[in-house]
PDB file of C-alpha atoms and ligand atoms in Angstrom:
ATOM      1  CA  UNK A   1     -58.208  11.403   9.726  1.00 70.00           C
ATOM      2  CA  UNK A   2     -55.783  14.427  10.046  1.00 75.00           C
ATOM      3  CA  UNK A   3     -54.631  15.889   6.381  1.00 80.00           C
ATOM      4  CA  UNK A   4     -50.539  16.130   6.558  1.00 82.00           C
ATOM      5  CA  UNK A   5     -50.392  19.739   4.472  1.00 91.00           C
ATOM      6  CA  UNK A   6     -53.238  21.136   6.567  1.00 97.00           C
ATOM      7  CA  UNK A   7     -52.320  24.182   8.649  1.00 97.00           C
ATOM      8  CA  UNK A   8     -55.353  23.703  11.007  1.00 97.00           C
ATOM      9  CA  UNK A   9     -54.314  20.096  11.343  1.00 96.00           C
ATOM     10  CA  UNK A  10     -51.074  21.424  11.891  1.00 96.00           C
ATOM     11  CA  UNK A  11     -52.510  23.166  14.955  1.00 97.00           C
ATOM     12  CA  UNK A  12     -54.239  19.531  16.165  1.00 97.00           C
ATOM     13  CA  UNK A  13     -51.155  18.379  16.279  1.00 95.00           C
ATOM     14  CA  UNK A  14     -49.132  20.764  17.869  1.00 95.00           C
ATOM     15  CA  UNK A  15     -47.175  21.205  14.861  1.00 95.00           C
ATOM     16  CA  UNK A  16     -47.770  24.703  14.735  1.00 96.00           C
ATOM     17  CA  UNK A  17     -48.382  27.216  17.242  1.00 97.00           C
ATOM     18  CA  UNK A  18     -51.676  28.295  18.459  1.00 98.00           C
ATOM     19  CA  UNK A  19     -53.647  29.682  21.440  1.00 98.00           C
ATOM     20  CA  UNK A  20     -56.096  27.060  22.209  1.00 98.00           C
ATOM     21  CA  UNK A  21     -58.850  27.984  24.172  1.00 98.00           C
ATOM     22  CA  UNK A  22     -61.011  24.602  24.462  1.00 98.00           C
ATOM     23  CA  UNK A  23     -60.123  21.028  23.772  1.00 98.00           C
ATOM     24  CA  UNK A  24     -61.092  17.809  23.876  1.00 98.00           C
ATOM     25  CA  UNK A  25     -61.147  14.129  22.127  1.00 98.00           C
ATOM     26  CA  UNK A  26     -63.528  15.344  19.031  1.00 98.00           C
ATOM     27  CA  UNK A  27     -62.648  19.584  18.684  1.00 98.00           C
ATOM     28  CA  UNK A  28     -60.198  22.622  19.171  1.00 98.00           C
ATOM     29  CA  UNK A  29     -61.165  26.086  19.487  1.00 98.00           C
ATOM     30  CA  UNK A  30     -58.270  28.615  19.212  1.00 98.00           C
ATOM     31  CA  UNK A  31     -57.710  32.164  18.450  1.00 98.00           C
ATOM     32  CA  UNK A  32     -57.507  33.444  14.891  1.00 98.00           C
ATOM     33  CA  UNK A  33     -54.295  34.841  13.804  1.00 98.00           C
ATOM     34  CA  UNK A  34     -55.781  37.247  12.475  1.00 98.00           C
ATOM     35  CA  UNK A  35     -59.102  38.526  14.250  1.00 98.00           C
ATOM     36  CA  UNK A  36     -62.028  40.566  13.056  1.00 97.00           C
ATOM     37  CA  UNK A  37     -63.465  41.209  16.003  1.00 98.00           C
ATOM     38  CA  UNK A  38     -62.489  41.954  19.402  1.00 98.00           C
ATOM     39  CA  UNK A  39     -63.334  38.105  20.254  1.00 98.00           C
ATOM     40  CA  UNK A  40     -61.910  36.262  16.937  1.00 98.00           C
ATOM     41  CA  UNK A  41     -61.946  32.694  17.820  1.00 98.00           C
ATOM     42  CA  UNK A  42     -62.050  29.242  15.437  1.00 98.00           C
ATOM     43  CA  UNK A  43     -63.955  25.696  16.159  1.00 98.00           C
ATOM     44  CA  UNK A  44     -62.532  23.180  14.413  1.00 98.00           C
ATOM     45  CA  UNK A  45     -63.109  19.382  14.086  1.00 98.00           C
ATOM     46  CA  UNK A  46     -60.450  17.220  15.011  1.00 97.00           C
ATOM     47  CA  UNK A  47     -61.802  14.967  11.977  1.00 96.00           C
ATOM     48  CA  UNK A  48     -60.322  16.673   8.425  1.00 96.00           C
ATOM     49  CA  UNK A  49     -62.688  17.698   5.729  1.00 96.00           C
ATOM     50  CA  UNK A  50     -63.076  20.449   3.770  1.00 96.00           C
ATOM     51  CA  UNK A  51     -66.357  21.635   3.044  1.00 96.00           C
ATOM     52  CA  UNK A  52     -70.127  22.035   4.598  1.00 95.00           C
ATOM     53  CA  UNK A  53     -71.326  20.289   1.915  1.00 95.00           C
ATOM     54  CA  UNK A  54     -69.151  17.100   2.439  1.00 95.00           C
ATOM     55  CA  UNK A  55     -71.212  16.838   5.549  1.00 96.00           C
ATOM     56  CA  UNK A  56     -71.970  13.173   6.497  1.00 97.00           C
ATOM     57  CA  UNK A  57     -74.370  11.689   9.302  1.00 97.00           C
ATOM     58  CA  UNK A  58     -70.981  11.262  11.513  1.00 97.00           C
ATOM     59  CA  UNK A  59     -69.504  14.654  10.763  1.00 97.00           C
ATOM     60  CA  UNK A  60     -72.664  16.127  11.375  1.00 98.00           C
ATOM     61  CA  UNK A  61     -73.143  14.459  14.754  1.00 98.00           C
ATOM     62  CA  UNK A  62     -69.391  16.164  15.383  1.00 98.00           C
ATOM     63  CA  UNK A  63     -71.085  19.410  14.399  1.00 98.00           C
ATOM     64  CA  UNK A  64     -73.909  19.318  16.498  1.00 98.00           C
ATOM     65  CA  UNK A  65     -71.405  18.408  19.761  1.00 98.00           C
ATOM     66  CA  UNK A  66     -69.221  21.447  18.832  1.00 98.00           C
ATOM     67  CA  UNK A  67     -72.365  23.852  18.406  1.00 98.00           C
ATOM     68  CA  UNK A  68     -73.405  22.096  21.899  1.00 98.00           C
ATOM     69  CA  UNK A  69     -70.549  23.354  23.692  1.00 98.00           C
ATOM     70  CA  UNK A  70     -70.220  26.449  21.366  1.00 98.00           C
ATOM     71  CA  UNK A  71     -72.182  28.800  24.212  1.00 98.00           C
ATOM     72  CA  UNK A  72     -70.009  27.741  27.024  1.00 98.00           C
ATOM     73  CA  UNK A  73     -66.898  27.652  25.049  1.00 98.00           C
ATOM     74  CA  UNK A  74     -67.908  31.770  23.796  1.00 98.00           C
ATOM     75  CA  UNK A  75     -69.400  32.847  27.194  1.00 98.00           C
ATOM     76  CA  UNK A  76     -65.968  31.800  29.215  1.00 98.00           C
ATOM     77  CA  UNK A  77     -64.178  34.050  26.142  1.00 98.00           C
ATOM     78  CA  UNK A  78     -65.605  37.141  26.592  1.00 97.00           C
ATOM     79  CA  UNK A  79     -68.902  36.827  24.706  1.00 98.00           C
ATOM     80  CA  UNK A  80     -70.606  38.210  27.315  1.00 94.00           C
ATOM     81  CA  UNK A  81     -73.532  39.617  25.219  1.00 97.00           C
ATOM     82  CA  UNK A  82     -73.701  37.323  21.822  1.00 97.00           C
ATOM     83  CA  UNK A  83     -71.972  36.479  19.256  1.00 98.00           C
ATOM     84  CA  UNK A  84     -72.427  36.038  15.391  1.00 98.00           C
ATOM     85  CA  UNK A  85     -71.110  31.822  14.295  1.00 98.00           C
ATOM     86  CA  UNK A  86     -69.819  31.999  10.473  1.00 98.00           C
ATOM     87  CA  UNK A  87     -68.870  29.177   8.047  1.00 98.00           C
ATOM     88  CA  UNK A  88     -67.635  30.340   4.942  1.00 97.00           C
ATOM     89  CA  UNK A  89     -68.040  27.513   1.871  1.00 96.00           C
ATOM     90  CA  UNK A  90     -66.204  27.840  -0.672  1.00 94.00           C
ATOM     91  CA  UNK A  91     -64.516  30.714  -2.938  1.00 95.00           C
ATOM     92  CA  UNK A  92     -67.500  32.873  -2.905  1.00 97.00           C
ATOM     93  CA  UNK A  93     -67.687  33.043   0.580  1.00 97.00           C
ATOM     94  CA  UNK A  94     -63.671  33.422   0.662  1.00 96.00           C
ATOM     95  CA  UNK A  95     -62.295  30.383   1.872  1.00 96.00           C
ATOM     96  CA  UNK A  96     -58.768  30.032   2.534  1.00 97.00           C
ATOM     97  CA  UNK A  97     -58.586  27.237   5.060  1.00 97.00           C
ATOM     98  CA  UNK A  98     -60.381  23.969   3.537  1.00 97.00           C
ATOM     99  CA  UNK A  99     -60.422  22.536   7.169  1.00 97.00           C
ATOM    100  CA  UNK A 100     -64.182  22.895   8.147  1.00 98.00           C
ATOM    101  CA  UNK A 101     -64.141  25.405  11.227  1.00 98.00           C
ATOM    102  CA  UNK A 102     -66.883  27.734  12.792  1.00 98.00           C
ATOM    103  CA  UNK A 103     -65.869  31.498  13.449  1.00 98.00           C
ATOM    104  CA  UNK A 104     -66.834  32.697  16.706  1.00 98.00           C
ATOM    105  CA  UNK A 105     -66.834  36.642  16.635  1.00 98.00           C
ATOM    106  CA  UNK A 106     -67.866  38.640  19.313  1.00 98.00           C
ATOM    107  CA  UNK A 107     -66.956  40.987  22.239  1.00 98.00           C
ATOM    108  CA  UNK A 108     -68.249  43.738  20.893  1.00 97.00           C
ATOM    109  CA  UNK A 109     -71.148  44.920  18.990  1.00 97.00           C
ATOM    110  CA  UNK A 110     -70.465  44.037  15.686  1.00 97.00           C
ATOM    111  CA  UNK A 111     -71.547  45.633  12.075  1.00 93.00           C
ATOM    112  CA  UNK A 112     -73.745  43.386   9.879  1.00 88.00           C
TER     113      UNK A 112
HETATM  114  P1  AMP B 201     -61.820  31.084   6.201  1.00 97.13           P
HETATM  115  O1  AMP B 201     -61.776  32.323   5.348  1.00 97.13           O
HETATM  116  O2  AMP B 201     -63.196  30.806   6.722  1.00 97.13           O
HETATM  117  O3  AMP B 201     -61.172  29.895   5.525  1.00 97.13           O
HETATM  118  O4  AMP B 201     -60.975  31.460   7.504  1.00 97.13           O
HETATM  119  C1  AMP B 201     -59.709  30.990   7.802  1.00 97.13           C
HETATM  120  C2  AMP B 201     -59.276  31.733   9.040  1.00 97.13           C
HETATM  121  O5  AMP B 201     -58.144  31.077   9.587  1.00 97.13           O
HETATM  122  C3  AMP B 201     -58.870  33.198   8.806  1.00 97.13           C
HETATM  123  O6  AMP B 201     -59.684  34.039   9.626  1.00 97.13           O
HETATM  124  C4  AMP B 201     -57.404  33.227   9.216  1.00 97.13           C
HETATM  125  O7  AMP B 201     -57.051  34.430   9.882  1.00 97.13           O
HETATM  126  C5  AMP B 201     -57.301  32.028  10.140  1.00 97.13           C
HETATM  127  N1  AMP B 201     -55.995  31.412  10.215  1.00 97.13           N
HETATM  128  C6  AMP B 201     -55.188  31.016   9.192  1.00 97.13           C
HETATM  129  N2  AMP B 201     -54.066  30.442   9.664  1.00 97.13           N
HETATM  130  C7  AMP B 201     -54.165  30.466  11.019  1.00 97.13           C
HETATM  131  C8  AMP B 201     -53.317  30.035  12.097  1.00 97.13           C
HETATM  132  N3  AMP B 201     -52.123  29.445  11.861  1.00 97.13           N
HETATM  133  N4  AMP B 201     -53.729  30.234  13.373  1.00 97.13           N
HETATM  134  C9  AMP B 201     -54.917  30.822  13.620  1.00 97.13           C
HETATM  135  N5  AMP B 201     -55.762  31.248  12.660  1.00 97.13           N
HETATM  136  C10 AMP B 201     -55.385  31.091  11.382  1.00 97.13           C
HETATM  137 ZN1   ZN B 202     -57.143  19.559   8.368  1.00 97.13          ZN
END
């Protein structure tokens, strides 16, 4: 189910612009608008939900396929020689897209 205010699935939709890297029928990966490391990119389910913890036994089958093709997807990106995988829950963390996604940073070495 796609969320009709949701930038991200804005992007699914084409509604908004975006540079996808890697498609197909269950995820996107794209490049953040605004990246924090020299390889900034964004894995996101095409299924809409917010949080980690509203994980279910389907969504986290969808997880497990995008951190499957995660490697691939990073490798072909520039990610050459690793790469750090974030998901940030929540205000704490400093959440501002309640679309579950994955940052991908890499490219360079980065600071803890
Ligand atoms: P988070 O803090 O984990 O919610 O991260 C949301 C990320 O989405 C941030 O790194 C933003 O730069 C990125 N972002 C927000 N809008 C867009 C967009 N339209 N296209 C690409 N990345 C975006
Ligand atoms: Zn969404």
């Amino acid at each position: 189910m796609l969320n009709e205010n949701c930038v991200f699935c804005k992007i699914i939709r084409g509604e908004i612009p975006s540079t996808k890297v890697y498609e197909d029928d269950k995820m996107v990966v794209f490049k953040d608008l605004e990246p924090k490391a020299k390889v900034h990119l964004l894995a996101v389910p095409k299924d809409h939900f917010k949080l980690l913890s509203e994980l279910n036994e389907e969504r986290a089958e969808v997880l497990a396929y995008m951190l499957g093709k995660i490697p691939r997807i990073a490798a072909d990106n520039g990610c050459t020689n690793g790469y750090r995988l974030i998901i940030n829950q929540g205000d704490d963390a400093g959440q501002t897209v309640f679309h579950l996604h994955i940052h991908i940073l890499g490219g360079e070495n980065l600071p803890m």
